[in-house]
């Protein structure tokens, strides 16, 4: 560390500061010399005044102390291990399980104190540790490379040592992500690159939802390797009863056979089916011969009427979104030709109705009389005064046919249903809706899903909200142009799943039949085994006001009868619960809320589906690993050559410590000892003058 005194002005001004101090002393003690002061005292007092005056004048030059700090950063070496299940399915599985960790510890010891060593594991997640259990259900090498580049940006990252079989089943090709990195990648290539004899269930195509009394298809794709001339049986079981069996023969060493199956939905609930391929002689891996699927059987679909004032792209977008759901059956009408019985529908979506050209009085009156749920969508054709009379929970005043461009701002405390992270991210990038410029007033039973943001300013005006009372549910989208949201979803995700989820959740909430329940619990029907099981709950008092100060508990019951007890946590105006992970299976849950006057109960079920991606492809991809190494100036190594990696890294001239120089400037006027010195000089001078009789 070095110190240097610098000023904002030229150093040639320093003699002027000294001259100023000397002149001040001369004027005070030699031009007007006090008669009672001795010669020596005058010299002492002059010195004090000279020093204090010179220092004060010097401070006017804005002097600063420049501190130069040099720090040396050792090169970082990252040791990362693929912790997924495919790592222990190859011929070297015993080495991977029993010796790999020890070999990497020895490698770290060889590198010694010359490097800053960091250990990571990756699979489903990137974790900074060296604990290996090879239990990961997925492998995403690209996520590891991405996080590495972000975490060590502008750091002295010397090298990356990557132990993997090169098999990835999530994410992008990692070789594209390392093309521009500045560090070498040294790969430890594990696993077996040979394709052995194997039968596996490559994929099962099926709908997760069926309806009672119908027959539904299941399509099984069987992949065969090195099995020409062999035959096997494909069987399907329900409740351990065989419902389908078919023999298949393989005529080539790499073949995919498709087996169509039709099953009957004879009962409601979640039905489990087990698909099994009988193994053949010499099969290397039998863990991928069995898969299970769960299909939910319901009584029937809910019918939704989409009624528009006139043709509009919003109508097509909404119809497609709801048409992609197995829960709903949609029909599109225009107000002029609607002749159906409203009682035949569970939900009406009214686009710009009532309008300035079509009041739709008969339809609106029937919907109100029958208490049919309605989702209103406002636009430039809407008759706002007639809309205000519909008791939707929203009233607009001061409307003068002007419109705003309004973006959505998601309400994190919205309690009525759960939105996925993908949907929340979509709401941050969608284009604005065309909304009426007016004063918005909502009722006490309204729950805002998203507010309006006009330009960069968020407002309290609702863009999407729901009104709930004991007799009828309504919702309002306060603007048109939502078809562009579906395009934005495709542009971002190459699908419309988030947009479809939004309308599916809205329709599912509005069309639910049990609207008078004071206690509701929401959860998804299906979860992957690596996902956390999350629940939401809402509780109302006798006046149908939302409360969250009561005890709400939940019990999850597995197929073996084992119970897991949890307690909800208040969140906003509702409740939330993260129950963590569970093994694959069908689970029931029972939720209860203590209201003070009694106990309210809700029950349901959900399914945890198994992730089998690690079993499907077990052939190591050393070509990918070697490509990553070559692109970065590294090398690929067999597990037996792990010690050589340390010698190569040590011998590289470009992997070396980096010295950083940091400069810091501190104003001298803020230096406390200097201020105390000035005060001391002036104080001592004043004391001596006072003591010897001068003022």
XYZ file of C-alpha atoms in Angstrom:
695
model
C 0.000 0.000 0.000
C 1.307 3.458 -0.924
C 0.329 6.974 0.203
C 0.589 10.170 -1.815
C -0.533 13.753 -1.171
C -2.282 15.373 -4.146
C -4.198 18.629 -4.645
C -6.836 19.872 -7.043
C -4.510 22.748 -7.998
C -0.853 23.183 -8.926
C 1.823 22.464 -6.348
C 3.295 25.900 -7.215
C 0.534 27.452 -5.099
C 1.949 25.904 -1.935
C 4.622 28.663 -1.504
C 1.776 31.193 -1.683
C 0.104 29.382 1.217
C 3.335 29.685 3.203
C 3.627 33.350 2.226
C 0.047 33.914 3.364
C 0.839 32.380 6.763
C 4.042 34.430 7.096
C 2.287 37.642 6.099
C -0.504 37.012 8.588
C 2.040 36.506 11.373
C 4.045 39.597 10.356
C 1.027 41.884 10.266
C -0.156 40.710 13.655
C 3.099 40.588 15.574
C 5.561 42.954 13.893
C 3.523 45.749 12.388
C 1.387 46.140 15.490
C 3.694 44.774 18.157
C 2.132 44.405 21.608
C 4.265 46.269 24.107
C 4.203 43.641 26.848
C 5.487 40.758 24.689
C 9.121 39.755 24.863
C 11.091 39.045 21.714
C 11.011 35.266 22.284
C 7.255 35.283 22.922
C 6.650 37.184 19.701
C 8.631 34.531 17.788
C 6.607 31.733 19.382
C 3.259 33.420 18.710
C 4.338 34.249 15.167
C 5.225 30.606 14.571
C 1.789 29.467 15.792
C 0.006 31.970 13.555
C 2.281 31.139 10.597
C 1.553 27.416 10.892
C -2.215 27.742 11.384
C -2.554 30.313 8.595
C -0.454 28.283 6.160
C -2.384 25.073 6.890
C -5.768 26.781 6.454
C -4.615 28.322 3.184
C -3.315 24.934 2.029
C -6.708 23.364 2.727
C -8.204 25.795 0.216
C -6.269 23.895 -2.468
C -8.529 20.824 -1.783
C -5.660 18.510 -0.858
C -6.338 14.758 -0.841
C -4.487 11.656 0.275
C -4.251 9.066 -2.509
C -4.024 5.511 -1.218
C -2.828 2.813 -3.619
C -3.774 -0.733 -2.574
C -2.473 -3.757 -4.469
C -4.222 -7.126 -4.033
C -3.232 -10.389 -5.624
C -5.909 -12.931 -6.595
C -4.910 -16.522 -7.043
C -6.327 -18.248 -10.130
C -9.628 -19.983 -9.414
C -9.905 -23.640 -10.400
C -13.433 -25.056 -10.419
C -13.930 -28.796 -9.952
C -17.463 -29.779 -10.996
C -19.089 -33.217 -10.960
C -22.240 -34.407 -12.697
C -24.422 -35.644 -9.811
C -27.184 -37.181 -11.945
C -28.420 -40.764 -11.991
C -26.935 -41.664 -15.381
C -23.431 -41.430 -13.878
C -23.910 -44.780 -12.098
C -25.562 -46.650 -14.968
C -22.382 -47.227 -16.988
C -19.758 -49.950 -16.810
C -17.599 -47.755 -14.539
C -20.406 -47.212 -12.016
C -18.404 -48.783 -9.158
C -15.511 -46.403 -9.819
C -17.851 -43.417 -9.967
C -19.610 -44.353 -6.720
C -16.590 -45.461 -4.701
C -13.447 -43.810 -6.083
C -14.239 -40.679 -8.082
C -14.683 -38.427 -5.061
C -11.395 -39.617 -3.534
C -9.552 -39.102 -6.832
C -10.843 -35.545 -7.034
C -9.745 -34.906 -3.443
C -6.259 -36.080 -4.409
C -6.353 -33.806 -7.452
C -7.247 -30.853 -5.233
C -4.326 -31.743 -2.978
C -1.962 -31.813 -5.968
C -3.030 -28.331 -7.012
C -2.194 -27.171 -3.493
C -2.258 -23.610 -2.210
C -1.315 -22.020 -5.527
C -4.943 -22.011 -6.630
C -8.284 -21.036 -5.156
C -10.225 -24.318 -5.453
C -14.034 -24.309 -5.668
C -16.145 -27.489 -5.807
C -19.552 -27.760 -7.516
C -22.071 -30.471 -8.291
C -24.740 -30.151 -10.951
C -27.684 -32.079 -12.310
C -31.100 -30.588 -11.663
C -29.429 -27.715 -9.776
C -25.985 -26.168 -9.551
C -24.796 -26.471 -5.947
C -21.519 -25.332 -4.425
C -20.412 -28.428 -2.516
C -18.570 -31.705 -3.036
C -21.247 -34.075 -1.718
C -22.082 -36.773 -4.271
C -25.052 -39.164 -4.201
C -25.857 -39.334 -7.949
C -29.563 -38.922 -7.285
C -30.254 -36.138 -9.788
C -33.251 -36.799 -12.016
C -32.115 -34.405 -14.752
C -28.845 -33.169 -16.234
C -28.425 -29.592 -17.416
C -24.767 -28.946 -18.255
C -25.612 -25.637 -19.937
C -27.094 -24.288 -16.682
C -23.787 -25.005 -14.931
C -21.767 -23.211 -17.630
C -24.156 -20.235 -17.559
C -23.997 -19.879 -13.771
C -20.226 -20.281 -13.850
C -19.860 -17.477 -16.386
C -22.126 -15.213 -14.325
C -20.538 -15.927 -10.944
C -16.943 -15.546 -12.124
C -17.404 -12.663 -14.517
C -14.337 -10.384 -14.267
C -12.699 -12.898 -11.925
C -9.410 -14.731 -12.406
C -10.999 -18.048 -13.405
C -8.031 -20.185 -14.374
C -9.552 -23.537 -15.340
C -12.634 -25.737 -15.031
C -12.365 -29.467 -14.361
C -15.603 -31.181 -15.396
C -16.363 -34.810 -14.485
C -19.358 -36.047 -16.473
C -20.649 -38.687 -18.867
C -21.646 -35.951 -21.309
C -25.337 -36.907 -21.251
C -27.700 -33.956 -20.877
C -31.489 -34.075 -21.100
C -32.377 -30.484 -20.146
C -31.094 -27.199 -21.511
C -29.066 -26.377 -24.595
C -25.898 -27.807 -26.109
C -23.141 -26.733 -23.671
C -20.499 -26.720 -26.404
C -22.084 -23.540 -27.809
C -21.763 -21.790 -24.448
C -18.000 -22.363 -24.114
C -16.981 -21.028 -27.520
C -16.144 -17.557 -26.194
C -14.968 -18.290 -22.649
C -11.481 -17.312 -21.518
C -10.739 -20.380 -19.389
C -9.798 -23.935 -20.437
C -12.127 -26.844 -19.666
C -10.560 -30.166 -18.683
C -13.075 -32.997 -18.848
C -13.013 -36.300 -16.980
C -14.951 -38.583 -19.297
C -16.941 -41.193 -17.373
C -19.557 -43.675 -18.548
C -19.763 -46.142 -21.417
C -19.856 -44.933 -25.021
C -20.914 -48.339 -26.373
C -24.557 -49.055 -27.101
C -25.516 -52.319 -25.401
C -28.597 -54.461 -25.866
C -31.469 -52.590 -24.328
C -35.247 -52.236 -24.488
C -36.755 -49.104 -23.060
C -39.978 -47.125 -22.990
C -38.906 -44.062 -24.916
C -42.123 -42.094 -24.557
C -45.795 -42.462 -23.654
C -48.279 -40.186 -25.380
C -51.536 -39.689 -23.500
C -53.937 -37.058 -22.220
C -53.834 -36.534 -18.483
C -57.581 -35.917 -18.419
C -60.416 -38.189 -19.518
C -64.145 -38.246 -18.904
C -66.188 -40.975 -17.321
C -67.813 -43.372 -19.772
C -65.360 -42.591 -22.578
C -62.474 -44.613 -23.947
C -59.112 -42.878 -24.181
C -55.932 -43.664 -26.146
C -52.458 -44.423 -24.808
C -49.569 -44.583 -27.283
C -46.423 -46.416 -26.158
C -43.118 -45.932 -27.996
C -40.637 -48.750 -27.383
C -36.988 -48.192 -28.328
C -34.849 -51.256 -29.022
C -31.049 -51.356 -29.327
C -28.980 -54.346 -30.507
C -32.104 -56.520 -30.368
C -32.646 -57.704 -33.961
C -34.494 -61.033 -34.074
C -35.699 -60.746 -30.484
C -39.278 -60.444 -29.236
C -40.879 -59.144 -26.069
C -44.259 -58.561 -24.453
C -45.675 -55.114 -23.717
C -48.227 -55.189 -20.901
C -50.439 -52.530 -19.340
C -51.762 -52.912 -15.792
C -54.436 -51.050 -13.852
C -54.755 -51.858 -10.149
C -52.285 -54.690 -10.817
C -54.763 -56.247 -13.253
C -53.495 -56.784 -16.784
C -55.719 -54.862 -19.222
C -53.542 -55.103 -22.343
C -50.806 -57.351 -23.720
C -49.109 -57.462 -27.106
C -46.044 -59.228 -28.459
C -43.592 -57.160 -30.455
C -40.694 -58.367 -32.620
C -37.603 -56.392 -33.540
C -36.108 -56.648 -37.008
C -33.188 -54.230 -36.664
C -30.614 -53.277 -34.051
C -32.007 -49.766 -33.707
C -35.766 -49.651 -33.922
C -38.751 -47.795 -32.476
C -42.060 -49.647 -32.222
C -45.330 -47.798 -31.551
C -48.063 -49.663 -29.675
C -51.549 -48.094 -29.547
C -53.654 -48.923 -26.488
C -57.252 -47.997 -25.698
C -58.500 -47.979 -22.098
C -61.891 -47.298 -20.545
C -62.642 -44.503 -18.069
C -65.056 -46.430 -15.876
C -64.649 -44.479 -12.640
C -63.826 -40.947 -11.593
C -60.625 -40.029 -9.811
C -56.941 -40.437 -10.538
C -56.231 -43.793 -12.189
C -52.737 -45.288 -12.244
C -51.519 -47.410 -15.151
C -48.250 -49.360 -15.230
C -46.605 -50.141 -18.565
C -44.015 -52.903 -18.632
C -41.738 -54.401 -21.297
C -40.492 -57.890 -20.509
C -36.667 -57.893 -20.609
C -34.763 -59.958 -23.151
C -31.641 -62.058 -22.596
C -28.493 -60.029 -22.147
C -30.264 -56.718 -21.596
C -27.879 -54.253 -19.976
C -30.356 -51.966 -18.228
C -33.787 -53.107 -17.051
C -34.594 -49.982 -15.023
C -36.061 -48.294 -18.110
C -38.458 -51.155 -18.919
C -41.242 -49.907 -16.642
C -43.142 -46.627 -16.577
C -46.218 -45.441 -14.743
C -48.768 -42.862 -15.806
C -51.745 -41.363 -14.000
C -54.896 -40.192 -15.757
C -57.569 -38.133 -14.039
C -61.136 -39.092 -14.902
C -63.835 -36.457 -14.392
C -67.588 -36.460 -14.804
C -67.730 -34.080 -17.785
C -66.448 -30.878 -19.350
C -67.702 -27.436 -18.480
C -69.213 -25.470 -21.353
C -68.078 -21.890 -21.934
C -69.835 -19.431 -24.235
C -67.605 -16.767 -25.791
C -69.900 -13.993 -27.025
C -68.477 -11.045 -28.952
C -69.992 -7.797 -30.122
C -68.203 -8.145 -33.469
C -65.271 -10.088 -34.982
C -62.048 -9.403 -33.084
C -58.673 -11.221 -32.781
C -59.183 -11.389 -28.998
C -62.011 -13.877 -29.557
C -59.860 -16.305 -31.543
C -57.015 -16.095 -29.020
C -59.347 -16.829 -26.093
C -61.113 -19.664 -27.920
C -57.783 -21.318 -28.754
C -56.475 -20.887 -25.222
C -59.516 -22.533 -23.646
C -59.835 -25.059 -26.464
C -56.383 -26.410 -25.584
C -57.673 -27.367 -22.134
C -59.365 -30.707 -21.601
C -61.482 -29.130 -18.859
C -63.602 -26.938 -21.111
C -65.798 -27.104 -24.172
C -66.062 -23.714 -25.862
C -68.498 -22.215 -28.346
C -68.062 -18.865 -30.084
C -71.071 -16.630 -30.767
C -71.836 -13.067 -31.741
C -74.438 -11.119 -29.824
C -76.750 -10.768 -32.839
C -77.107 -14.525 -33.366
C -76.988 -15.944 -29.829
C -80.080 -18.148 -29.377
C -78.837 -20.755 -26.886
C -80.170 -21.349 -23.388
C -77.726 -19.596 -21.001
C -78.404 -22.240 -18.359
C -76.508 -24.766 -20.507
C -73.203 -22.955 -19.924
C -70.985 -22.747 -16.856
C -69.373 -19.439 -17.864
C -69.935 -16.574 -20.294
C -67.081 -14.472 -21.676
C -68.581 -11.221 -22.987
C -66.262 -9.290 -25.293
C -67.194 -5.578 -25.428
C -70.770 -6.328 -24.355
C -72.934 -4.461 -23.622
C -71.825 -2.268 -26.526
C -72.876 1.048 -27.968
C -74.509 -0.828 -30.869
C -75.904 -3.852 -29.010
C -77.182 -3.591 -25.458
C -77.789 -7.385 -25.204
C -80.391 -6.658 -22.534
C -82.130 -10.037 -22.802
C -78.911 -12.028 -22.496
C -77.573 -9.924 -19.627
C -80.877 -10.180 -17.798
C -80.932 -13.970 -18.102
C -77.338 -14.271 -16.892
C -78.143 -12.157 -13.839
C -81.328 -14.115 -13.107
C -79.570 -17.487 -13.395
C -76.443 -16.254 -11.535
C -74.229 -17.497 -14.377
C -70.580 -16.390 -13.924
C -69.382 -13.797 -16.442
C -65.960 -12.551 -17.557
C -66.332 -9.059 -19.068
C -63.745 -7.701 -21.509
C -63.930 -3.945 -22.081
C -62.987 -2.142 -25.289
C -63.682 0.857 -27.466
C -67.087 -0.592 -28.444
C -68.243 -1.065 -24.825
C -71.161 0.937 -23.462
C -69.621 1.980 -20.143
C -72.850 3.273 -18.599
C -74.631 -0.045 -19.276
C -71.576 -1.959 -18.078
C -71.699 -0.068 -14.768
C -75.235 -1.403 -14.273
C -74.135 -5.068 -14.477
C -72.929 -5.318 -10.851
C -69.587 -6.693 -11.972
C -67.788 -5.152 -9.001
C -66.243 -2.410 -11.160
C -67.656 1.039 -11.867
C -66.131 3.601 -14.237
C -66.918 7.298 -13.847
C -65.824 10.318 -15.872
C -65.373 8.299 -19.076
C -65.258 10.562 -22.159
C -64.414 8.047 -24.909
C -60.659 8.340 -24.257
C -58.394 5.328 -23.803
C -55.023 4.531 -22.235
C -52.319 2.031 -23.154
C -52.031 0.009 -19.923
C -49.475 -2.642 -18.979
C -50.172 -5.296 -16.321
C -48.563 -5.199 -12.873
C -49.038 -8.578 -11.199
C -50.428 -8.522 -7.651
C -48.203 -10.844 -5.621
C -50.858 -11.056 -2.880
C -53.604 -12.311 -5.213
C -55.198 -15.218 -3.310
C -57.721 -16.896 -5.598
C -55.432 -19.114 -7.675
C -51.713 -19.753 -8.125
C -49.831 -18.466 -11.174
C -46.701 -20.186 -12.432
C -43.381 -18.343 -12.655
C -43.623 -18.634 -16.436
C -46.938 -16.752 -16.387
C -45.583 -14.082 -14.031
C -42.607 -13.564 -16.348
C -44.924 -13.276 -19.345
C -46.867 -10.464 -17.658
C -43.629 -8.474 -17.454
C -43.084 -8.416 -21.233
C -46.561 -8.311 -22.787
C -47.713 -5.269 -24.802
C -50.317 -2.919 -23.300
C -54.094 -3.268 -23.478
C -56.366 -0.476 -24.693
C -58.217 0.555 -21.503
C -60.893 3.212 -20.824
C -59.567 6.462 -19.377
C -61.804 6.951 -16.339
C -61.967 6.802 -12.568
C -62.089 3.157 -11.454
C -64.047 2.101 -8.366
C -64.203 -1.496 -7.135
C -66.334 -3.170 -4.495
C -65.303 -4.828 -1.243
C -65.557 -8.318 -2.759
C -63.030 -7.545 -5.519
C -59.649 -9.253 -5.807
C -57.157 -7.617 -8.154
C -55.008 -9.962 -10.212
C -53.103 -7.207 -12.046
C -53.145 -3.418 -11.816
C -52.591 -0.964 -14.640
C -49.262 0.686 -15.366
C -49.488 3.648 -17.722
C -46.094 4.363 -19.174
C -43.608 3.897 -16.342
C -46.144 4.745 -13.629
C -47.937 1.983 -11.742
C -51.482 2.823 -10.676
C -54.087 1.364 -8.333
C -56.561 0.931 -11.202
C -57.365 -2.737 -11.863
C -56.546 -4.282 -15.236
C -57.700 -7.814 -14.388
C -59.802 -8.472 -11.319
C -62.468 -10.792 -9.938
C -65.567 -10.070 -7.894
C -66.850 -12.737 -5.564
C -70.109 -12.855 -3.672
C -72.165 -15.778 -2.344
C -74.393 -15.943 -5.440
C -72.218 -15.179 -8.438
C -68.648 -14.757 -9.571
C -67.608 -12.190 -12.144
C -64.325 -11.075 -13.642
C -63.236 -8.075 -15.684
C -60.397 -7.538 -18.130
C -60.479 -3.758 -18.457
C -59.013 -3.549 -21.946
C -58.868 -5.082 -25.401
C -55.885 -6.353 -27.390
C -55.094 -9.375 -25.261
C -54.493 -11.406 -28.425
C -51.074 -9.734 -28.574
C -50.222 -11.386 -25.246
C -50.525 -14.782 -26.908
C -48.093 -13.668 -29.621
C -45.694 -12.368 -26.962
C -45.853 -15.738 -25.214
C -44.890 -17.517 -28.411
C -42.112 -15.020 -29.110
C -40.637 -15.601 -25.644
C -41.238 -19.320 -25.113
C -42.029 -20.733 -28.589
C -45.391 -21.837 -27.184
C -48.529 -20.314 -25.677
C -48.601 -22.301 -22.442
C -48.436 -19.256 -20.154
C -51.239 -17.438 -21.990
C -53.348 -20.602 -22.024
C -52.669 -21.008 -18.300
C -53.942 -17.486 -17.607
C -57.304 -18.072 -19.264
C -57.514 -21.636 -17.992
C -57.029 -20.470 -14.396
C -59.505 -17.603 -14.817
C -62.142 -19.856 -16.365
C -61.589 -22.604 -13.815
C -62.033 -20.150 -10.950
C -65.092 -18.397 -12.379
C -66.880 -21.552 -13.533
C -66.487 -23.526 -10.315
C -69.868 -24.621 -9.017
C -69.249 -24.451 -5.287
C -69.112 -20.669 -4.951
C -70.485 -20.530 -1.388
C -67.670 -22.403 0.290
C -65.941 -20.204 2.857
C -62.756 -22.286 2.737
C -60.902 -23.160 -0.460
C -57.619 -24.918 -1.106
C -55.829 -24.750 -4.460
C -53.144 -27.084 -5.746
C -52.058 -28.521 -9.062
C -53.198 -31.972 -10.080
C -49.750 -33.131 -11.242
C -46.198 -32.462 -10.036
C -42.865 -33.876 -11.159
C -40.923 -35.635 -8.437
C -38.295 -32.881 -8.342
C -40.862 -30.102 -7.767
C -41.983 -28.654 -4.455
C -45.641 -29.273 -3.637
C -47.264 -25.873 -3.093
C -50.759 -25.117 -1.804
C -52.781 -21.926 -1.572
C -55.812 -21.404 0.670
C -58.438 -18.710 1.201
C -60.709 -18.383 4.224
C -63.801 -16.194 4.638
C -65.799 -15.227 7.715
C -69.601 -15.408 7.971
C -69.892 -12.033 6.212
C -67.821 -13.431 3.353
C -64.843 -11.194 4.158
C -61.380 -12.579 3.535
C -59.453 -13.388 6.744
C -56.128 -15.060 7.509
C -55.819 -14.931 11.302
C -57.112 -18.464 11.914
C -55.257 -21.761 12.167
C -55.258 -23.643 8.852
C -53.678 -27.100 8.722
C -53.195 -29.755 6.072
C -52.558 -33.497 6.151
C -51.091 -35.287 3.117
C -51.808 -39.020 2.975
C -49.704 -41.345 0.834
C -50.813 -44.560 -0.830
C -49.313 -46.497 2.071
C -51.486 -44.583 4.538
C -48.595 -42.578 5.964
C -49.614 -39.080 7.008
C -47.631 -35.843 6.755
C -48.917 -32.877 8.755
C -48.366 -29.226 7.845
C -49.552 -25.776 8.882
C -50.335 -22.979 6.433
C -48.589 -19.602 6.728
C -50.495 -16.319 6.248
C -49.429 -14.537 3.059
C -51.084 -11.267 2.128
C -54.799 -11.868 2.607
C -54.593 -15.627 2.085
C -52.478 -18.631 3.101
C -49.578 -20.470 1.488
C -47.800 -23.757 2.119
C -44.699 -25.336 0.588
C -44.749 -29.021 1.523
C -41.444 -29.888 -0.170
C -40.765 -32.981 -2.285
C -42.487 -36.353 -2.280
C -41.770 -39.626 -4.035
C -43.859 -40.548 -7.094
C -47.397 -41.706 -6.349
C -50.985 -40.627 -5.782
C -51.560 -38.555 -2.647
C -54.699 -37.339 -0.920
C -54.880 -34.231 1.225
C -57.263 -32.998 3.880
C -57.228 -29.335 4.907
C -59.041 -27.851 7.883
C -59.587 -24.306 9.129
C -60.590 -23.401 12.681
C -62.983 -20.441 12.460
C -63.862 -20.057 16.147
C -67.428 -21.200 15.508
C -66.520 -24.512 13.894
C -64.164 -26.321 11.568
C -64.239 -26.034 7.768
C -62.833 -28.899 5.708
C -61.552 -29.346 2.163
C -60.008 -32.383 0.535
C -58.458 -33.311 -2.770
C -55.660 -35.252 -4.394
C -52.562 -34.803 -6.514
C -50.091 -36.962 -8.393
C -46.294 -37.021 -8.253
C -44.958 -38.287 -11.570
C -41.597 -40.003 -11.883
C -38.788 -38.496 -13.936
C -37.195 -41.231 -16.031
C -34.998 -39.171 -18.339
C -31.775 -40.408 -16.772
C -32.723 -44.027 -17.574
C -33.655 -43.447 -21.207
C -30.241 -42.517 -22.594
C -27.306 -44.186 -20.872
C -24.718 -43.967 -23.674
C -21.975 -41.567 -22.636
C -21.308 -38.626 -24.968
C -17.537 -38.237 -24.792
C -17.563 -36.468 -28.153
C -19.416 -33.556 -26.560
C -16.979 -33.406 -23.643
C -13.926 -33.510 -25.900
C -15.425 -30.775 -28.093
C -15.907 -28.545 -25.051
C -12.286 -29.153 -24.057
C -10.890 -28.483 -27.539
C -12.902 -25.280 -27.998
C -11.482 -23.830 -24.782
C -7.882 -24.985 -25.093
C -8.268 -27.792 -22.571
C -8.170 -31.566 -22.902
C -10.316 -34.616 -22.252
C -9.083 -37.314 -19.858
C -10.063 -40.837 -18.952
C -10.633 -41.357 -15.199
C -7.287 -43.159 -14.919
C -5.416 -39.990 -15.924
C -6.950 -37.627 -13.374
C -3.545 -36.875 -11.711
C -2.198 -35.575 -15.052
C -4.650 -32.674 -14.973
C -2.868 -31.010 -12.047
C 0.513 -31.129 -13.805
C -0.914 -29.593 -16.980
C -2.639 -26.759 -15.114
C 0.522 -26.003 -13.123
C 2.610 -25.882 -16.286
C 0.402 -23.369 -18.079
C 1.879 -19.872 -18.167
C -1.511 -18.213 -18.683
C -2.963 -19.560 -15.431
C -1.284 -17.263 -12.943
C -2.127 -14.828 -10.141
C -3.524 -11.442 -11.107
C -2.671 -8.243 -9.244
C -5.363 -5.598 -8.965
C -4.537 -1.957 -8.155
C -7.185 0.053 -6.361
C -6.879 3.807 -5.786
C -8.746 5.630 -3.051
C -8.866 9.388 -2.464
C -9.582 10.939 0.954
C -10.048 14.687 1.503
C -7.372 16.002 3.856
C -9.919 18.329 5.467
C -11.740 15.267 6.818
C -8.499 14.100 8.495
C -9.314 14.626 12.197
C -5.725 14.942 13.550
C -5.095 17.829 11.151
C -8.196 19.677 12.355
C -7.133 19.084 15.947
C -3.676 20.482 15.097
C -5.196 23.700 13.698
C -7.436 24.085 16.738
C -4.468 23.377 19.005
C -2.284 26.019 17.337
C -4.974 28.689 17.455
C -6.002 27.732 20.989
C -2.448 27.811 22.297
C -1.839 31.172 20.648
C -5.008 32.592 22.165
C -4.085 31.238 25.619
C -0.590 32.779 25.531
C -1.932 36.138 24.385
C -4.553 36.037 27.111
C -2.064 34.966 29.755
C 0.382 37.777 28.911
C -2.266 40.417 28.900
C -3.242 40.905 25.258
C -6.483 40.292 23.408
